Amino acid sequence: MIRIRGLRKHLGTRQVLDGVDLDIAAGETVVVMGRSGTGKSVLLKHIIGLMKPDAGSIEVEGQEIVGMGERELDAVRRRFGMLFQSAALFDSLTVGENVGVGLREHQRLPEPEVRRRVAERLEWVGLSGVEAMKPGSLSGGMRKRVGLARAIAMDPQYILYDEPTTGLDPIMADAIDGLIRGMQQRLSVTSVVVTHDMTSAYKVADRMAMLHDGKIVFTGTPDEVRATTHPMVRQFVAGSSTGPIRPL
Amino acid sequence: MEDFLPARGVRFVRRRAFDWVAEVGRVTLMLRDVVRFLIPGLRSFGRLVQQMNAIGVGSLWLVVVVSLFTGAVAAVQAAYQFTAVVPMRYLGSVILRSVIIELGPVLTALVIGGRVGASIAAELGTMKVTEQIDALRAMAIHPVRYLVVPRVVAAVIMLPIITIFSDAIAIFGGYVVAITSIGVSSHTYTQSLKDFFLMKDLWSGLIKSFFFGGIIGTMGCFHGFATEGGAEGVGLATTHAVVASCVLVLISDYVLANVLFRFIFAA
Ligand SMILES: Nc1ncnc2c1ncn2[C@@H]1O[C@H](COP(=O)(O)OP(=O)(O)O)[C@@H](O)[C@H]1O
Ligand SMILES: [Mg+2]
């Protein structure tokens, strides 16, 4: 259970988050959609404590994480996995070491067990046998999937996905959507998925939320989104440049 | 009056002074974390060895060249100043002592500060702007434990080792010049080294280089972590790290010289 209230963050010259309210129930997958640059990544970084809000509250299982010190935050973060928009792979490490870094740093598993787990997670994202490669020699889509394997390596309770299907071909995107669904069904993970890929959004979402001008302007189930008369949501879902949201 | 030039100057100086105090504060906080994570940060011995290797092996040839010529120049200069004043049999001793007390530690620190300080800042700066540092934090891996501790400790260990190496090369460089172009015999030079060698001179140089190692590692990591923006930011961080290392090495050299020779080794 994640409960966000009145989250505000000013960055540079912009009020990026201007009072975000959002609930993510246990075991639920919430898709956050919104245009590029509206602050979706910034919102995810607040949930995992990488950014500190100017105001507002974020509760994880009833525990307030705003104002926590780095050490307390680390205890919370161990329950999370995060896929970064840029994948953020460690480019001095191999793919295998990237996926295994959390296992090696936090759990005293025997080395064969670490390798087995790394191979398994890479297989889940459709990348068997690439352990020895360096991130620099991977394509964008492969990097994303390695980032995903790293995010799920520690069996997190919560997973934050920042544009998991951006840069993937439609077939791979569908496989990753299936993986996100599978994580939720098999391990009852609670997830926040940031995306503007509507095909993917409909497939993985229990609920969808739209972030616009620093606020959540709409939440609803996929069926409610399909049926809504909310002009901004309709425009976004249809991918239209005419409507209440000005393209430029 | 708003743009009265001296007033603007005062404002500028005051702002710079504030920035500077804030920066000292942030460095202090990072050092506190280095101490806090010292033991857990060294648990992975492999990372430490990797950093020591990067600092030592990578700098080997640069240090050889710099030290060899430093010793050679010291011989030429000393011989010139000795002419008709001091007998040439003291040449070895004056090279020895100036090298192990001052030239070896300081030049090594400046050379390594340029090379290693820059590469640490560039590496960590790139990690910062590509969200790799955020990724570590998101995985509950403290960046100071994982990245800073191995680098600072490796620099602290390697600087004295490289300095001893540099001292030896420089004394050899002086030796070559002394016997080939100044006309001092090999025996006279080595005898002079033996007669005037003092253990406390060597210690003072090594103690200094220990601190210089800490400065270089800390400045590289600090400016790497402070990187903002993209490639341009990484370039700036690299420059800041090198400038800060070199300035702090020279300032602390003065402070340490006073502490070492007026108090600890005074006699
Ligand atoms: N560290 C930062 N410093 C200043 N501005 C930032 C920072 N991170 C993000 N921003 C700004 O916040 C806004 C939202 O960014 P982001 O969350 O990345 O958007 P998106 O919804 O595409 O993920 C953008 O205008 C971006 O320029
Ligand atoms: Mg984003």
Coordinates of C-alpha atoms and ligand atoms in Angstrom, one line a residue:
Chain A
M1 CA 0.0 0.0 0.0
I2 CA 1.4 3.3 -1.1
R3 CA -0.4 6.5 -0.2
I4 CA 0.6 9.8 -1.7
R5 CA -0.9 13.1 -0.6
G6 CA -0.3 16.7 -1.6
L7 CA 3.1 16.0 -3.1
R8 CA 4.8 19.1 -4.4
K9 CA 8.2 19.6 -6.0
H10 CA 9.7 22.6 -7.7
L11 CA 12.6 21.9 -10.0
G12 CA 14.5 24.5 -11.9
T13 CA 11.9 27.1 -12.9
R14 CA 8.9 24.8 -12.9
Q15 CA 6.4 23.5 -10.3
V16 CA 6.8 19.9 -11.6
L17 CA 4.6 18.2 -9.0
D18 CA 1.8 20.5 -7.7
G19 CA -0.2 18.5 -5.2
V20 CA -0.2 14.9 -6.4
D21 CA -2.7 12.5 -4.6
L22 CA -2.5 8.9 -5.5
D23 CA -3.2 5.5 -3.8
I24 CA -1.7 2.2 -4.9
A25 CA -3.4 -0.7 -3.1
A26 CA -1.5 -3.8 -2.2
G27 CA -1.1 -6.2 -5.1
E28 CA -2.4 -3.7 -7.6
T29 CA -0.8 -2.4 -10.8
V30 CA -1.3 1.3 -11.3
V31 CA -0.3 2.8 -14.7
V32 CA 0.6 6.5 -14.5
M33 CA 0.3 8.1 -17.9
G34 CA 1.0 11.6 -19.0
R35 CA 3.0 13.6 -21.6
S36 CA 6.8 13.6 -21.7
G37 CA 8.1 16.1 -19.2
T38 CA 5.1 16.1 -16.9
G39 CA 7.0 14.6 -14.0
K40 CA 6.3 10.9 -14.1
S41 CA 9.9 10.0 -13.5
V42 CA 10.1 12.6 -10.8
L43 CA 7.1 11.1 -9.1
L44 CA 8.7 7.6 -9.1
K45 CA 11.9 9.0 -7.7
H46 CA 9.9 10.5 -4.8
I47 CA 8.3 7.1 -4.1
I48 CA 11.7 5.5 -3.6
G49 CA 13.2 8.4 -1.7
L50 CA 15.7 9.5 -4.4
M51 CA 14.1 13.0 -4.4
K52 CA 12.8 14.9 -1.4
P53 CA 9.5 16.7 -1.9
D54 CA 9.0 20.4 -1.0
A55 CA 5.7 19.4 0.7
G56 CA 3.3 16.4 1.0
S57 CA 3.4 12.9 2.3
I58 CA 4.3 9.4 1.0
E59 CA 3.3 6.5 3.1
V60 CA 4.5 3.0 2.4
E61 CA 2.5 0.4 4.4
G62 CA 1.5 3.3 6.8
Q63 CA 5.1 4.4 7.3
E64 CA 5.9 8.0 6.3
I65 CA 9.0 8.1 4.2
V66 CA 9.2 11.9 3.7
G67 CA 11.8 13.2 6.1
M68 CA 13.4 9.8 6.7
G69 CA 17.2 9.6 6.8
E70 CA 19.1 7.6 4.2
R71 CA 19.6 4.7 6.6
E72 CA 15.9 4.2 7.4
L73 CA 15.1 4.7 3.7
D74 CA 17.4 1.9 2.8
A75 CA 15.3 -0.5 4.9
V76 CA 12.2 0.6 2.9
R77 CA 14.1 0.5 -0.4
R78 CA 15.0 -3.2 0.1
R79 CA 11.4 -4.0 -0.5
F80 CA 11.4 -2.1 -3.8
G81 CA 12.8 -2.8 -7.3
M82 CA 13.1 0.0 -9.8
L83 CA 13.5 0.1 -13.5
F84 CA 14.9 3.4 -14.6
Q85 CA 13.8 5.1 -17.8
S86 CA 17.4 5.1 -19.0
A87 CA 18.0 1.6 -17.5
A88 CA 20.9 3.1 -15.5
L89 CA 23.0 0.0 -15.9
F90 CA 26.4 0.1 -14.2
D91 CA 28.7 0.3 -17.3
S92 CA 31.8 -0.9 -15.5
L93 CA 30.1 -4.2 -14.7
T94 CA 29.0 -7.0 -16.9
V95 CA 25.3 -7.8 -17.5
G96 CA 25.5 -10.7 -15.1
E97 CA 27.1 -8.5 -12.4
N98 CA 24.5 -5.8 -12.9
V99 CA 21.7 -8.2 -12.3
G100 CA 23.4 -9.8 -9.4
V101 CA 24.7 -6.7 -7.6
G102 CA 21.8 -6.6 -5.1
L103 CA 22.1 -10.3 -4.3
R104 CA 25.9 -10.0 -3.8
E105 CA 25.6 -6.8 -1.7
H106 CA 22.7 -7.7 0.5
Q107 CA 22.3 -11.4 0.7
R108 CA 25.0 -13.9 1.6
L109 CA 24.0 -16.4 -1.0
P110 CA 26.5 -18.9 -2.2
E111 CA 28.0 -17.9 -5.5
P112 CA 26.3 -20.7 -7.6
E113 CA 23.0 -19.7 -6.2
V114 CA 23.6 -16.1 -7.3
R115 CA 24.5 -17.2 -10.8
R116 CA 21.5 -19.4 -11.0
R117 CA 19.2 -16.6 -9.9
V118 CA 20.9 -14.1 -12.4
A119 CA 20.5 -16.6 -15.3
E120 CA 16.8 -17.2 -14.3
R121 CA 16.0 -13.5 -14.2
L122 CA 17.7 -12.9 -17.5
E123 CA 15.7 -15.8 -19.0
W124 CA 12.5 -14.2 -17.8
V125 CA 13.3 -11.0 -19.8
G126 CA 14.3 -13.1 -22.8
L127 CA 18.0 -12.6 -22.6
S128 CA 19.7 -15.9 -21.8
G129 CA 23.4 -16.2 -22.0
V130 CA 24.4 -12.6 -22.1
E131 CA 25.9 -12.5 -18.6
A132 CA 29.4 -11.8 -19.9
M133 CA 28.5 -8.8 -22.1
K134 CA 29.1 -5.2 -21.1
P135 CA 26.1 -2.8 -21.1
G136 CA 27.9 -0.7 -23.7
S137 CA 27.5 -3.3 -26.3
L138 CA 23.8 -3.8 -25.9
S139 CA 20.9 -2.3 -27.9
G140 CA 18.5 0.1 -26.1
G141 CA 15.8 -2.5 -25.8
M142 CA 18.3 -5.0 -24.4
R143 CA 19.5 -2.5 -21.8
K144 CA 16.0 -1.9 -20.8
R145 CA 15.4 -5.6 -20.3
V146 CA 18.6 -6.0 -18.3
G147 CA 17.4 -3.2 -16.1
L148 CA 14.2 -5.0 -15.6
A149 CA 16.0 -8.2 -14.7
R150 CA 18.0 -6.3 -12.2
A151 CA 14.9 -4.7 -10.7
I152 CA 13.2 -8.1 -10.1
A153 CA 16.4 -9.9 -9.0
M154 CA 15.7 -9.5 -5.3
D155 CA 12.0 -10.6 -5.4
P156 CA 10.8 -7.1 -4.4
Q157 CA 7.3 -6.5 -3.0
Y158 CA 7.0 -3.2 -4.9
I159 CA 8.2 -2.6 -8.4
L160 CA 8.4 0.8 -10.1
Y161 CA 8.7 0.6 -13.9
D162 CA 9.7 3.7 -15.7
E163 CA 8.6 3.3 -19.4
P164 CA 9.3 -0.5 -19.5
T165 CA 8.3 -0.9 -23.1
T166 CA 9.7 2.2 -24.7
G167 CA 12.3 1.3 -27.3
L168 CA 11.1 -2.3 -27.6
D169 CA 9.5 -3.8 -30.7
P170 CA 5.8 -4.6 -30.4
I171 CA 6.4 -8.4 -29.9
M172 CA 9.0 -7.9 -27.2
A173 CA 6.8 -5.2 -25.6
D174 CA 4.0 -7.7 -25.3
A175 CA 6.3 -10.2 -23.7
I176 CA 7.4 -7.6 -21.1
D177 CA 3.7 -6.7 -20.5
G178 CA 3.2 -10.4 -19.8
L179 CA 6.1 -10.4 -17.4
I180 CA 4.7 -7.4 -15.5
R181 CA 1.4 -9.2 -15.3
G182 CA 3.1 -12.4 -14.2
M183 CA 5.1 -10.7 -11.5
Q184 CA 1.8 -9.4 -10.1
Q185 CA -0.1 -12.7 -10.3
R186 CA 2.7 -15.1 -9.2
L187 CA 4.4 -12.9 -6.5
S188 CA 1.5 -10.5 -5.8
V189 CA 3.7 -7.6 -6.4
T190 CA 2.5 -4.0 -6.1
S191 CA 3.5 -2.0 -9.1
V192 CA 3.6 1.5 -10.5
V193 CA 4.1 1.5 -14.3
V194 CA 4.9 4.8 -16.0
T195 CA 4.2 4.7 -19.7
H196 CA 2.7 6.5 -22.6
D197 CA 2.4 3.3 -24.6
M198 CA -1.4 2.9 -24.4
T199 CA -1.4 -0.7 -25.7
S200 CA 0.8 -1.7 -22.9
A201 CA -1.1 0.4 -20.4
Y202 CA -4.4 -1.4 -21.1
K203 CA -2.7 -4.8 -20.8
V204 CA -1.0 -4.3 -17.4
A205 CA -3.2 -1.9 -15.6
D206 CA -5.7 -2.6 -12.8
R207 CA -6.1 1.1 -12.6
M208 CA -4.8 4.0 -14.7
A209 CA -4.0 7.5 -13.5
M210 CA -3.2 10.5 -15.6
L211 CA -0.7 13.1 -14.5
H212 CA -1.1 16.5 -16.0
D213 CA 0.2 19.9 -15.0
G214 CA 1.6 18.5 -11.7
K215 CA -1.7 16.9 -10.6
I216 CA -3.4 13.5 -11.1
V217 CA -6.4 14.7 -13.1
F218 CA -8.1 11.3 -13.6
T219 CA -8.0 7.8 -12.2
G220 CA -10.0 4.8 -13.3
T221 CA -10.0 1.2 -14.4
P222 CA -9.1 0.5 -18.1
D223 CA -12.8 0.1 -18.9
E224 CA -13.5 3.4 -17.3
V225 CA -10.7 5.0 -19.3
R226 CA -12.2 3.5 -22.5
A227 CA -15.6 4.9 -21.6
T228 CA -14.6 8.2 -20.1
T229 CA -15.8 11.6 -21.4
H230 CA -12.9 13.4 -19.6
P231 CA -11.6 15.5 -22.5
M232 CA -7.9 15.3 -21.5
V233 CA -7.9 11.6 -21.1
R234 CA -9.8 11.1 -24.3
Q235 CA -7.3 13.3 -26.2
F236 CA -4.3 11.5 -24.6
V237 CA -5.7 8.0 -25.3
A238 CA -6.6 8.9 -28.8
G239 CA -3.2 10.5 -29.4
S240 CA -4.7 13.6 -30.8
S241 CA -3.0 17.0 -31.1
T242 CA -6.3 18.8 -30.9
G243 CA -8.2 19.2 -27.6
P244 CA -7.7 20.8 -24.2
I245 CA -4.0 19.8 -24.0
R246 CA -2.0 22.1 -26.2
P247 CA 0.8 20.1 -28.0
L248 CA 3.4 22.9 -27.8
Chain B
M1 CA 24.1 53.0 -5.9
E2 CA 22.9 49.4 -6.6
D3 CA 25.7 48.9 -9.1
F4 CA 28.4 50.7 -7.2
L5 CA 31.4 48.6 -8.1
P6 CA 33.0 47.9 -4.7
A7 CA 29.6 46.9 -3.3
R8 CA 29.2 44.4 -6.1
G9 CA 32.7 43.1 -5.3
V10 CA 31.8 42.7 -1.7
R11 CA 28.6 40.8 -2.6
F12 CA 30.6 38.6 -4.9
V13 CA 33.2 37.8 -2.3
R14 CA 30.5 37.1 0.3
R15 CA 28.7 34.8 -2.0
R16 CA 31.9 33.0 -2.9
A17 CA 32.7 32.7 0.8
F18 CA 29.3 31.2 1.6
D19 CA 29.7 28.7 -1.3
W20 CA 33.1 27.8 0.0
V21 CA 31.9 27.2 3.5
A22 CA 29.0 25.1 2.2
E23 CA 31.4 23.0 0.2
V24 CA 33.7 22.4 3.1
G25 CA 30.6 21.3 5.0
R26 CA 29.6 18.8 2.3
V27 CA 33.1 17.4 2.1
T28 CA 33.1 16.9 5.9
L29 CA 29.8 15.0 5.6
M30 CA 31.2 12.8 2.9
L31 CA 34.3 12.1 5.1
R32 CA 32.0 11.2 8.0
D33 CA 30.3 8.6 5.7
V34 CA 33.7 7.3 4.6
V35 CA 34.6 6.7 8.3
R36 CA 31.2 5.2 9.0
F37 CA 31.3 2.8 6.0
L38 CA 35.0 2.1 6.2
I39 CA 34.8 -1.5 7.3
P40 CA 31.7 -2.5 5.3
G41 CA 33.2 -0.7 2.3
L42 CA 36.3 -2.8 2.5
R43 CA 34.5 -6.1 2.8
S44 CA 34.7 -6.4 -1.0
F45 CA 38.5 -6.8 -1.2
G46 CA 38.3 -7.1 -5.0
R47 CA 37.1 -3.6 -5.5
L48 CA 39.9 -2.2 -3.4
V49 CA 42.6 -4.1 -5.3
Q50 CA 41.0 -3.0 -8.6
Q51 CA 41.3 0.6 -7.6
M52 CA 44.9 0.2 -6.3
N53 CA 45.7 -1.4 -9.6
A54 CA 44.2 1.5 -11.5
I55 CA 46.1 4.1 -9.5
G56 CA 49.4 2.3 -9.4
V57 CA 49.9 0.5 -12.6
G58 CA 48.2 3.3 -14.6
S59 CA 50.5 5.9 -13.3
L60 CA 53.8 4.0 -13.4
W61 CA 55.3 5.4 -16.6
L62 CA 54.3 8.9 -15.9
V63 CA 55.9 8.7 -12.4
V64 CA 59.1 7.2 -13.9
V65 CA 59.5 10.0 -16.4
V66 CA 58.7 12.8 -14.0
S67 CA 60.9 11.4 -11.2
L68 CA 63.9 10.7 -13.4
F69 CA 64.0 14.2 -14.8
T70 CA 63.3 15.8 -11.4
G71 CA 66.3 14.0 -10.0
A72 CA 68.4 15.0 -13.0
V73 CA 67.4 18.7 -12.8
A74 CA 68.0 18.7 -9.1
A75 CA 71.6 17.5 -9.7
V76 CA 72.2 20.1 -12.4
Q77 CA 70.8 22.9 -10.2
A78 CA 72.6 21.9 -7.1
A79 CA 75.9 21.6 -8.9
Y80 CA 75.5 25.1 -10.3
Q81 CA 74.7 26.5 -6.8
F82 CA 77.5 24.5 -5.2
T83 CA 80.2 25.8 -7.6
A84 CA 83.0 27.4 -5.6
V85 CA 81.0 27.3 -2.4
V86 CA 80.2 23.7 -1.4
P87 CA 82.3 20.6 -2.2
M88 CA 80.7 18.3 -4.8
R89 CA 80.8 15.4 -2.4
Y90 CA 77.7 16.8 -0.7
L91 CA 75.8 16.6 -4.0
G92 CA 74.2 13.2 -3.2
S93 CA 73.0 14.2 0.2
V94 CA 71.3 17.4 -1.0
I95 CA 69.5 15.5 -3.7
L96 CA 68.6 12.7 -1.4
R97 CA 67.1 15.0 1.3
S98 CA 65.3 17.3 -1.1
V99 CA 63.8 14.4 -2.9
I100 CA 62.6 12.3 0.0
I101 CA 61.3 15.2 2.1
E102 CA 59.8 17.4 -0.6
L103 CA 60.1 16.7 -4.3
G104 CA 59.1 13.0 -4.3
P105 CA 56.0 13.3 -2.3
V106 CA 54.8 16.6 -3.7
L107 CA 55.5 15.9 -7.4
T108 CA 54.0 12.4 -7.1
A109 CA 50.9 13.9 -5.6
L110 CA 50.6 16.6 -8.3
V111 CA 51.0 14.0 -11.0
I112 CA 48.7 11.4 -9.5
G113 CA 46.3 14.2 -8.5
G114 CA 46.0 15.2 -12.2
R115 CA 45.7 11.7 -13.5
V116 CA 43.8 9.8 -10.8
G117 CA 41.8 12.7 -9.4
A118 CA 40.5 13.5 -12.9
S119 CA 39.7 9.9 -13.8
I120 CA 37.8 9.3 -10.5
A121 CA 35.8 12.5 -11.0
A122 CA 35.0 11.6 -14.6
E123 CA 33.9 8.1 -13.8
L124 CA 31.7 9.0 -10.8
G125 CA 30.5 12.1 -12.7
T126 CA 29.4 10.0 -15.6
M127 CA 27.7 7.6 -13.2
K128 CA 25.9 10.6 -11.6
V129 CA 24.5 12.1 -14.8
T130 CA 23.5 8.7 -16.2
E131 CA 21.5 7.9 -13.0
Q132 CA 23.8 5.0 -12.0
I133 CA 24.3 6.6 -8.5
D134 CA 20.5 6.9 -8.2
A135 CA 20.3 3.2 -9.2
L136 CA 22.7 2.3 -6.4
R137 CA 20.7 4.2 -3.8
A138 CA 17.5 2.7 -5.1
M139 CA 19.0 -0.7 -4.4
A140 CA 19.9 0.4 -0.9
I141 CA 23.6 0.3 -1.7
H142 CA 25.2 3.4 -0.2
P143 CA 27.3 5.1 -2.9
V144 CA 30.0 6.0 -0.3
R145 CA 30.3 2.4 0.8
Y146 CA 30.3 1.1 -2.7
L147 CA 32.3 3.7 -4.6
V148 CA 34.1 6.2 -2.3
V149 CA 35.6 4.0 0.3
P150 CA 37.6 1.7 -2.1
R151 CA 38.8 4.7 -4.0
V152 CA 39.9 6.8 -1.1
V153 CA 41.5 3.9 0.7
A154 CA 43.3 2.8 -2.5
A155 CA 44.7 6.3 -2.9
V156 CA 45.8 6.5 0.7
I157 CA 47.6 3.2 0.4
M158 CA 49.1 3.7 -3.1
L159 CA 50.5 7.3 -2.7
P160 CA 53.2 6.4 -0.2
I161 CA 54.1 3.3 -2.2
I162 CA 54.4 5.3 -5.4
T163 CA 56.3 8.0 -3.5
I164 CA 59.0 5.5 -2.4
F165 CA 59.3 4.3 -6.0
S166 CA 59.5 7.9 -7.2
D167 CA 62.2 8.8 -4.6
A168 CA 64.3 5.9 -5.8
I169 CA 64.0 6.9 -9.5
A170 CA 64.7 10.5 -8.8
I171 CA 67.9 9.7 -6.8
F172 CA 68.9 7.5 -9.6
G173 CA 68.3 10.3 -12.1
G174 CA 70.5 12.6 -10.0
Y175 CA 73.2 9.9 -9.9
V176 CA 73.3 9.5 -13.7
V177 CA 73.7 13.3 -14.1
A178 CA 76.3 13.5 -11.3
I179 CA 78.6 10.9 -12.7
T180 CA 78.1 11.6 -16.4
S181 CA 78.2 15.4 -16.6
I182 CA 79.3 16.8 -13.2
G183 CA 82.2 14.5 -12.6
V184 CA 81.3 13.2 -9.2
S185 CA 82.4 9.6 -8.8
S186 CA 79.9 6.8 -8.2
H187 CA 81.5 6.1 -4.9
T188 CA 81.3 9.7 -3.7
Y189 CA 77.6 10.0 -4.6
T190 CA 76.6 6.8 -2.9
Q191 CA 78.7 7.5 0.2
S192 CA 77.1 10.9 0.5
L193 CA 73.6 9.2 0.3
K194 CA 74.6 6.8 3.1
D195 CA 76.2 9.5 5.4
F196 CA 73.2 11.8 5.3
F197 CA 70.2 9.5 5.1
L198 CA 67.8 10.0 8.0
M199 CA 64.9 7.7 8.7
K200 CA 62.8 10.6 9.9
D201 CA 63.2 12.4 6.5
L202 CA 61.8 9.4 4.8
W203 CA 58.9 9.1 7.3
S204 CA 58.0 12.7 7.0
G205 CA 57.7 12.3 3.2
L206 CA 55.6 9.2 3.5
I207 CA 53.3 10.8 6.1
K208 CA 52.8 13.7 3.8
S209 CA 52.0 11.4 0.8
F210 CA 49.5 9.5 3.0
F211 CA 47.6 12.7 3.5
F212 CA 48.0 13.7 -0.2
G213 CA 46.4 10.3 -1.2
G214 CA 43.4 11.1 1.0
I215 CA 43.1 14.5 -0.6
I216 CA 43.2 13.2 -4.1
G217 CA 40.7 10.4 -3.5
T218 CA 38.4 12.6 -1.6
M219 CA 38.4 15.5 -4.1
G220 CA 37.9 13.1 -7.1
C221 CA 34.9 11.4 -5.4
F222 CA 33.4 14.7 -4.1
H223 CA 33.5 16.5 -7.4
G224 CA 32.3 13.4 -9.2
F225 CA 29.3 13.2 -7.0
A226 CA 28.6 16.9 -7.3
T227 CA 28.4 16.7 -11.1
E228 CA 25.2 18.2 -12.6
G229 CA 24.0 18.2 -16.2
G230 CA 25.6 16.1 -19.0
A231 CA 29.0 15.8 -20.6
E232 CA 29.8 19.4 -19.9
G233 CA 29.2 18.9 -16.2
V234 CA 31.5 15.9 -16.2
G235 CA 34.2 18.1 -17.8
L236 CA 33.8 20.7 -15.2
A237 CA 33.8 18.2 -12.4
T238 CA 37.1 16.8 -13.7
T239 CA 38.7 20.2 -13.8
H240 CA 37.4 21.1 -10.3
A241 CA 38.8 17.8 -8.9
V242 CA 42.2 18.4 -10.3
V243 CA 42.5 22.0 -9.3
A244 CA 41.2 21.3 -5.8
S245 CA 43.6 18.4 -5.4
C246 CA 46.6 20.4 -6.5
V247 CA 45.8 23.4 -4.4
L248 CA 45.0 21.4 -1.3
V249 CA 48.1 19.3 -1.7
L250 CA 50.3 22.4 -1.7
I251 CA 48.5 24.0 1.2
S252 CA 48.6 20.9 3.3
D253 CA 52.2 20.4 2.4
Y254 CA 53.0 23.7 4.1
V255 CA 50.9 22.8 7.1
L256 CA 52.3 19.3 7.4
A257 CA 55.9 20.6 7.0
N258 CA 55.3 22.8 10.0
V259 CA 53.7 20.1 12.1
L260 CA 56.4 17.5 11.2
F261 CA 59.6 19.5 11.4
R262 CA 58.7 22.0 14.2
F263 CA 57.0 19.5 16.5
I264 CA 57.0 15.8 15.7
F265 CA 60.5 15.5 14.2
A266 CA 62.0 18.6 15.7
A267 CA 65.4 18.2 17.2
Ligands
LIG1 N1 17.2 16.9 -11.4 C1 16.4 17.8 -12.0 N2 16.7 19.1 -12.0 C2 15.9 20.0 -12.6 N3 14.8 19.7 -13.3 C3 14.5 18.4 -13.4 C4 15.2 17.4 -12.8 N4 14.6 16.2 -13.1 C5 13.6 16.5 -13.8 N5 13.5 17.8 -14.1 C6 12.4 18.5 -14.8 O1 11.2 18.0 -14.3 C7 10.3 17.8 -15.4 C8 9.7 16.5 -15.4 O2 10.7 15.5 -15.7 P1 10.4 13.9 -15.8 O3 9.8 13.5 -14.5 O4 11.7 13.3 -16.3 O5 9.3 13.8 -17.0 P2 8.6 12.6 -17.5 O6 7.2 12.7 -17.2 O7 8.9 12.6 -19.0 O8 9.3 11.4 -16.9 C9 11.0 18.2 -16.7 O9 10.7 19.5 -17.1 C10 12.5 18.1 -16.3 O10 13.2 19.0 -17.0
MG2 MG 10.4 10.0 -17.6

